[in-house]
Short mmCIF file of C-alpha atoms in Angstrom, two decimals:
data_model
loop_
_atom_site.label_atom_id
_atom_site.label_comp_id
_atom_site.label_asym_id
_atom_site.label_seq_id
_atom_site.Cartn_x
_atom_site.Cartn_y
_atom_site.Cartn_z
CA UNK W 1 34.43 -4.14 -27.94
CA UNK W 2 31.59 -6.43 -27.33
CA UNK W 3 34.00 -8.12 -24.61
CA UNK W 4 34.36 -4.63 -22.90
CA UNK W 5 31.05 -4.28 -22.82
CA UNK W 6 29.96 -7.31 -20.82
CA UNK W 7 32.78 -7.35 -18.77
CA UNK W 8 31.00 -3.98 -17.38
CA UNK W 9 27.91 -5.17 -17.32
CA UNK W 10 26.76 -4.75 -13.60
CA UNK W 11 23.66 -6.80 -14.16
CA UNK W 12 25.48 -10.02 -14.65
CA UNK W 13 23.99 -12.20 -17.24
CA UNK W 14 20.91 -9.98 -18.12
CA UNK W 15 22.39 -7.95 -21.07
CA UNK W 16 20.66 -6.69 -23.83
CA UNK W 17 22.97 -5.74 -26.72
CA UNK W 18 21.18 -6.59 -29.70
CA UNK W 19 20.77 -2.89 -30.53
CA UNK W 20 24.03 -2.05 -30.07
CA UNK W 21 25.92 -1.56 -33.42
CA UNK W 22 29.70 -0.97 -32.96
CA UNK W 23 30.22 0.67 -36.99
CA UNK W 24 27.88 3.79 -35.51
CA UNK W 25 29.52 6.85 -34.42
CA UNK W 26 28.81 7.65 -30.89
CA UNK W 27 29.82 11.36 -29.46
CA UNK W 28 31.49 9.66 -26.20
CA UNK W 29 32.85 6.18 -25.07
CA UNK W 30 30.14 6.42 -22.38
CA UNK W 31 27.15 7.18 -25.42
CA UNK W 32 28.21 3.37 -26.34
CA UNK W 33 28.06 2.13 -22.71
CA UNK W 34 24.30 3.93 -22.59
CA UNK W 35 23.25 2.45 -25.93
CA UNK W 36 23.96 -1.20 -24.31
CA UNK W 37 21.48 -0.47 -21.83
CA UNK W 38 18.46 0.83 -23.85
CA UNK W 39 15.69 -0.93 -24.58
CA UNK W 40 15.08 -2.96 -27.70
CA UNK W 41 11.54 -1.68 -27.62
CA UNK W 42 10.08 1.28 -26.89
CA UNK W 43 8.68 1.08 -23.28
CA UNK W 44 6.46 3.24 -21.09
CA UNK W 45 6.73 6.83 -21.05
CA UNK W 46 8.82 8.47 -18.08
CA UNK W 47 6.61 10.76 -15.62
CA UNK W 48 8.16 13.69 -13.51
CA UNK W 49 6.37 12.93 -10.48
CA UNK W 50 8.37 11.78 -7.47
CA UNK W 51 6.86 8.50 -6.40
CA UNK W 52 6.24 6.93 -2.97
CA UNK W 53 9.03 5.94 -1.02
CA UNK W 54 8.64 2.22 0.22
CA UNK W 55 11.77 0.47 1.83
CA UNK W 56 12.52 -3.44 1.09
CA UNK W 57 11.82 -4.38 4.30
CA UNK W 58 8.99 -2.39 4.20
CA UNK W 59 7.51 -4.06 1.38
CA UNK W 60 8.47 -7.19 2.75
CA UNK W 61 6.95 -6.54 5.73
CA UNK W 62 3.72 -6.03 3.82
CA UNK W 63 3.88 -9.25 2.15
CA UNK W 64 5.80 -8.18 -1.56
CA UNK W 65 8.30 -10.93 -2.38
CA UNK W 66 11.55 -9.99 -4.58
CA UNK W 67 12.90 -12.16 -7.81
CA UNK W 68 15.73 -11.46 -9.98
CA UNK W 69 14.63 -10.96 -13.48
CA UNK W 70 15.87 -11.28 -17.24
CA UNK W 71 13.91 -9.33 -19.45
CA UNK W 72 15.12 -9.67 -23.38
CA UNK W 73 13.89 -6.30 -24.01
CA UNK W 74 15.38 -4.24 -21.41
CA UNK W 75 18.28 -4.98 -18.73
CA UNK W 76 17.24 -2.55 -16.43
CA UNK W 77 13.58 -3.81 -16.43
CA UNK W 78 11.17 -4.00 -12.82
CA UNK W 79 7.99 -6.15 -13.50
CA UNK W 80 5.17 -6.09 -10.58
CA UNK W 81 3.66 -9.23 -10.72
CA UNK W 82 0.86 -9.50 -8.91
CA UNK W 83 -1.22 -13.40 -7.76
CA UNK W 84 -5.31 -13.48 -8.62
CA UNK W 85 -7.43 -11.93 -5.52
CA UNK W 86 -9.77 -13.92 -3.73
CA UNK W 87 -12.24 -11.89 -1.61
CA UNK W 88 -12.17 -14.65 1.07
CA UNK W 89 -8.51 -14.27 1.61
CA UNK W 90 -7.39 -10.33 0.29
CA UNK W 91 -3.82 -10.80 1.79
CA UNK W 92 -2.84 -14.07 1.39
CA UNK W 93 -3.63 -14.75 -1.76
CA UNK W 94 -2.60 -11.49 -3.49
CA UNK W 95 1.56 -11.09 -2.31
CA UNK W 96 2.88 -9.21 -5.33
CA UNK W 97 6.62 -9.99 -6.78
CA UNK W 98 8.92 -7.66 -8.07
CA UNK W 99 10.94 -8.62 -10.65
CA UNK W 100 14.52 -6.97 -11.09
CA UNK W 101 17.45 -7.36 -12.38
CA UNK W 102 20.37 -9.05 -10.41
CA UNK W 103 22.77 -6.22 -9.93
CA UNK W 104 26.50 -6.84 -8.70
CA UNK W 105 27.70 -4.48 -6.18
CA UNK W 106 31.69 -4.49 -6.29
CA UNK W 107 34.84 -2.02 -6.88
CA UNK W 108 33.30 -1.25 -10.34
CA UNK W 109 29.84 -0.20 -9.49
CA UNK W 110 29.95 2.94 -8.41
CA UNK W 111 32.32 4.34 -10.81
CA UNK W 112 30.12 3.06 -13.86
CA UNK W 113 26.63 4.22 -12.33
CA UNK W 114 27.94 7.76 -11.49
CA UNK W 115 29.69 8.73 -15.25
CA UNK W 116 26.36 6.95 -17.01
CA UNK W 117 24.32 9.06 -14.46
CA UNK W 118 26.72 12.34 -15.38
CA UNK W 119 26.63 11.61 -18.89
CA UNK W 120 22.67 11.38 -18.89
CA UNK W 121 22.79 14.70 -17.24
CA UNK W 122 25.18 16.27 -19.96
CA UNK W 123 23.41 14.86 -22.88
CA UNK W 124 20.07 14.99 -24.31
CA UNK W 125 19.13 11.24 -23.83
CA UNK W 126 16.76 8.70 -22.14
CA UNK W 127 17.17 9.02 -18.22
CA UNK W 128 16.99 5.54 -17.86
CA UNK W 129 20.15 4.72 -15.56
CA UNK W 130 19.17 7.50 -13.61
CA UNK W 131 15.34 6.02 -13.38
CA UNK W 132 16.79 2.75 -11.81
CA UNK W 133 19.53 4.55 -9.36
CA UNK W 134 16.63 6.39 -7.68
CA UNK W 135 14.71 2.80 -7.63
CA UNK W 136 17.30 1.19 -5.61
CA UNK W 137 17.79 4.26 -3.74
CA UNK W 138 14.14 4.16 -2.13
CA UNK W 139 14.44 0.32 -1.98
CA UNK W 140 17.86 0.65 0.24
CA UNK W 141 17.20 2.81 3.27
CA UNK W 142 19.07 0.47 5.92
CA UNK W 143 21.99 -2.14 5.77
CA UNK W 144 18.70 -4.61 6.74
CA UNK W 145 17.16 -3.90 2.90
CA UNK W 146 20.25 -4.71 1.52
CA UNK W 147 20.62 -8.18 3.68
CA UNK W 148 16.75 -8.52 2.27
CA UNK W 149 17.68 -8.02 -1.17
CA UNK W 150 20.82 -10.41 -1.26
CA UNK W 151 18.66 -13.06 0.04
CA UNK W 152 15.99 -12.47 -2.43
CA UNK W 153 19.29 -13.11 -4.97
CA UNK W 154 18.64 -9.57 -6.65
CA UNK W 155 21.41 -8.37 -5.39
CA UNK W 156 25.23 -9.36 -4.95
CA UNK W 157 27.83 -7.62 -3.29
CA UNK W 158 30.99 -8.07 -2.16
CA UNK W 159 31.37 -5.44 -0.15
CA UNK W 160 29.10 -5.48 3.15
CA UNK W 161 25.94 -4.61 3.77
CA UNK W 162 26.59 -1.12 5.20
CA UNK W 163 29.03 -0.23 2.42
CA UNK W 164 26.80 -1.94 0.11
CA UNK W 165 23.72 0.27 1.43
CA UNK W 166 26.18 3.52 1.79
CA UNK W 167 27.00 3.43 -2.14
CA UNK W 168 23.29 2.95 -3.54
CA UNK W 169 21.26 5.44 -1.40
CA UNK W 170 23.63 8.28 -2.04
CA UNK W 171 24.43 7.68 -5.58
CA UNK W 172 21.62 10.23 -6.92
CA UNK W 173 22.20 12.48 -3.97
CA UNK W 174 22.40 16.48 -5.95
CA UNK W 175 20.97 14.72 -9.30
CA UNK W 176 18.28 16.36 -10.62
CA UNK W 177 15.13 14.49 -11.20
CA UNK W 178 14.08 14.17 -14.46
CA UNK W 179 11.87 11.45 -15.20
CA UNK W 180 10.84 8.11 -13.58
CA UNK W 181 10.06 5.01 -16.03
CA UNK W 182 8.89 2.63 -13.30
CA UNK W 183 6.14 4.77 -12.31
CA UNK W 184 2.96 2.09 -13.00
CA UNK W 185 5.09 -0.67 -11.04
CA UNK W 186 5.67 2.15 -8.23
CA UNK W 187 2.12 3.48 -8.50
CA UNK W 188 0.68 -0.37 -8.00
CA UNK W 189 3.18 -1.09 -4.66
CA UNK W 190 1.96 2.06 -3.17
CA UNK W 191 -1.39 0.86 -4.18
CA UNK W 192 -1.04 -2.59 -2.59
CA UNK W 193 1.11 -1.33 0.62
CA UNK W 194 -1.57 1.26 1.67
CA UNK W 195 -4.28 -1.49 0.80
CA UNK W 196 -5.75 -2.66 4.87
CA UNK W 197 -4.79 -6.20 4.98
CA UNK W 198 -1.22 -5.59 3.88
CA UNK W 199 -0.63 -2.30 5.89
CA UNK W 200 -2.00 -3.76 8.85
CA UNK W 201 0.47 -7.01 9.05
CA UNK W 202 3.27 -4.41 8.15
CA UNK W 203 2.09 -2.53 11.30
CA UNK W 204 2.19 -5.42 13.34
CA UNK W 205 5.31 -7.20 11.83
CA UNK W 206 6.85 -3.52 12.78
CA UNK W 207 5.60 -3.62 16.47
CA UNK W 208 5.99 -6.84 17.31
CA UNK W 209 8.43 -8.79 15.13
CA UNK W 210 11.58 -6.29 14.36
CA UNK W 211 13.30 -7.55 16.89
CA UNK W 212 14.27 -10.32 19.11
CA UNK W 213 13.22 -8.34 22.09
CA UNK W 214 10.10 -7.42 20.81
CA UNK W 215 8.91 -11.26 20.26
CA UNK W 216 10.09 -11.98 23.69
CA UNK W 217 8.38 -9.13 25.13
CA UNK W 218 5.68 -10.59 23.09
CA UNK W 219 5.64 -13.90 23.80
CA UNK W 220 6.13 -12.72 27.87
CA UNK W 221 2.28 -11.00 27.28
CA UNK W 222 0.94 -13.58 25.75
CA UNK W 223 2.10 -16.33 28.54
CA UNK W 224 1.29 -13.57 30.96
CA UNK W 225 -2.15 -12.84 29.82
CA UNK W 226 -3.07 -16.87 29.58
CA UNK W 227 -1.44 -17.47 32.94
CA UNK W 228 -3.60 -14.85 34.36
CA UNK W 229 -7.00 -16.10 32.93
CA UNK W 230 -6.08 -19.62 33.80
CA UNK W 231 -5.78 -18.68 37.21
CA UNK W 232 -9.34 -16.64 37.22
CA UNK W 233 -10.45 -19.76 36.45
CA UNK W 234 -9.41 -21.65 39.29
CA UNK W 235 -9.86 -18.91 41.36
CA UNK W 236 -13.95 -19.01 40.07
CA UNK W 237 -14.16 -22.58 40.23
CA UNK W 238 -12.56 -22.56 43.99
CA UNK W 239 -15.07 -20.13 45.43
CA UNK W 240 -17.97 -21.60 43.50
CA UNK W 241 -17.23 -25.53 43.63
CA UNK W 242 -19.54 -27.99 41.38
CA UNK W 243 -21.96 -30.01 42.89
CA UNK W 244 -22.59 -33.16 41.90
CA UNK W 245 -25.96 -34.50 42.58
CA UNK W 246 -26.12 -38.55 42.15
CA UNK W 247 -29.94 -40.10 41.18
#
């Protein structure tokens, strides 16, 4: 049984099973597939509030680099890890990580997710597959924050990005929201994102840089602009020549 367990394990090699006992009774096939995915310990309390809606590329954009994680206490774990602040350089110095697990996107996904997500709905149990569908949902808004997060190695598909993108952001579309156990790791990246140094190179990164035509347009400004003052220059110096008076 342990054998079927891993082999649906959609989190690759980060599986927590140690409180899995195969001589309990559970009420459904699915109950057992849950069980493998609670944590060992207890861990913060789920809150009903809805939080903030930040896209991977948007947190990207912002500075917030992505890791996969193994936690031993929980597969399903997010960790915000954020670098010491130093007053002289607020942005630089203070890009947050999140931590998550590596998640494999292939024929089997979807299938599992939905029936653990339906069986958390049936059954008086711990939302917690639901909790981390709705994560991935607000991470994945575009094909582009999929691309981000395969690069980052958090997540692996073999499907492509659209598809890929397609399958995560609608797979809690009509589920009712219960309870959301990432809320102090959400709380702090809404904290960070709306903090001025990091909100104001996501602006510009936006504007200037989410595109190729946008750096060329740019780029054409910039050459434009120094062009223009170069030629003030001349233009100054050519009415107004310098004399050179010899002792």
């Amino acid at each position: 049984m342990h054998r079927l367990l891993i082999s649906y394990n959609i989190f690759g090699d980060n599986s927590v099973s140690r409180n899995v006992s195969l001589d309990t009774n559970h009420d459904h096939l699915l109950g057992l597939f849950h069980k493998y995915f609670h944590p060992v310990n207890n861990i913060q309390t789920g809150v009903p509030t809805i939080p903030k809606r930040h896209s991977a590329m948007e947190l990207d954009r912002a500075g917030v680099n992505f890791m996969p994680n193994q936690d031993d206490n929980w597969a399903m774990a997010m960790k915000l890890e954020l670098l010491p602040r130093f007053s002289c350089f607020p942005w630089f110095w203070n890009k947050p990580t999140l931590k998550m697990p590596r998640l494999l996107v292939d024929d089997r996904t979807e299938l599992f997710l939905r029936n653990l997500i339906i069986y958390e709905q049936s059954s008086l149990v711990p939302k917690f597959v639901t909790t981390y569908a709705w994560a991935m949902g607000m991470l994945i808004e575009t094909p582009q924050d999929v691309a981000k997060l395969v690069k980052s190695g958090v997540l692996v598909t073999v499907s492509s990005d659209q598809n890929a993108r397609n399958l995560i952001y609608n797979i809690c579309k009509e589920v009712v929201y219960e309870n959301f156990f990432y809320h102090q790791e959400w709380d702090e990246l809404d904290n960070y994102y709306n903090s001025y140094w990091p909100n104001a190179v996501a602006g510009l990164k936006r504007t200037y840089f989410s595109s190729p035509w946008n750096m060329i347009a740019l780029f054409a400004g910039i050459t434009l602009f120094v062009l223009t003052v170069v030629q003030t220059i001349f233009t100054v110096m050519g009415e107004n020549p310098i004399i050179v008076v010899k002792h």
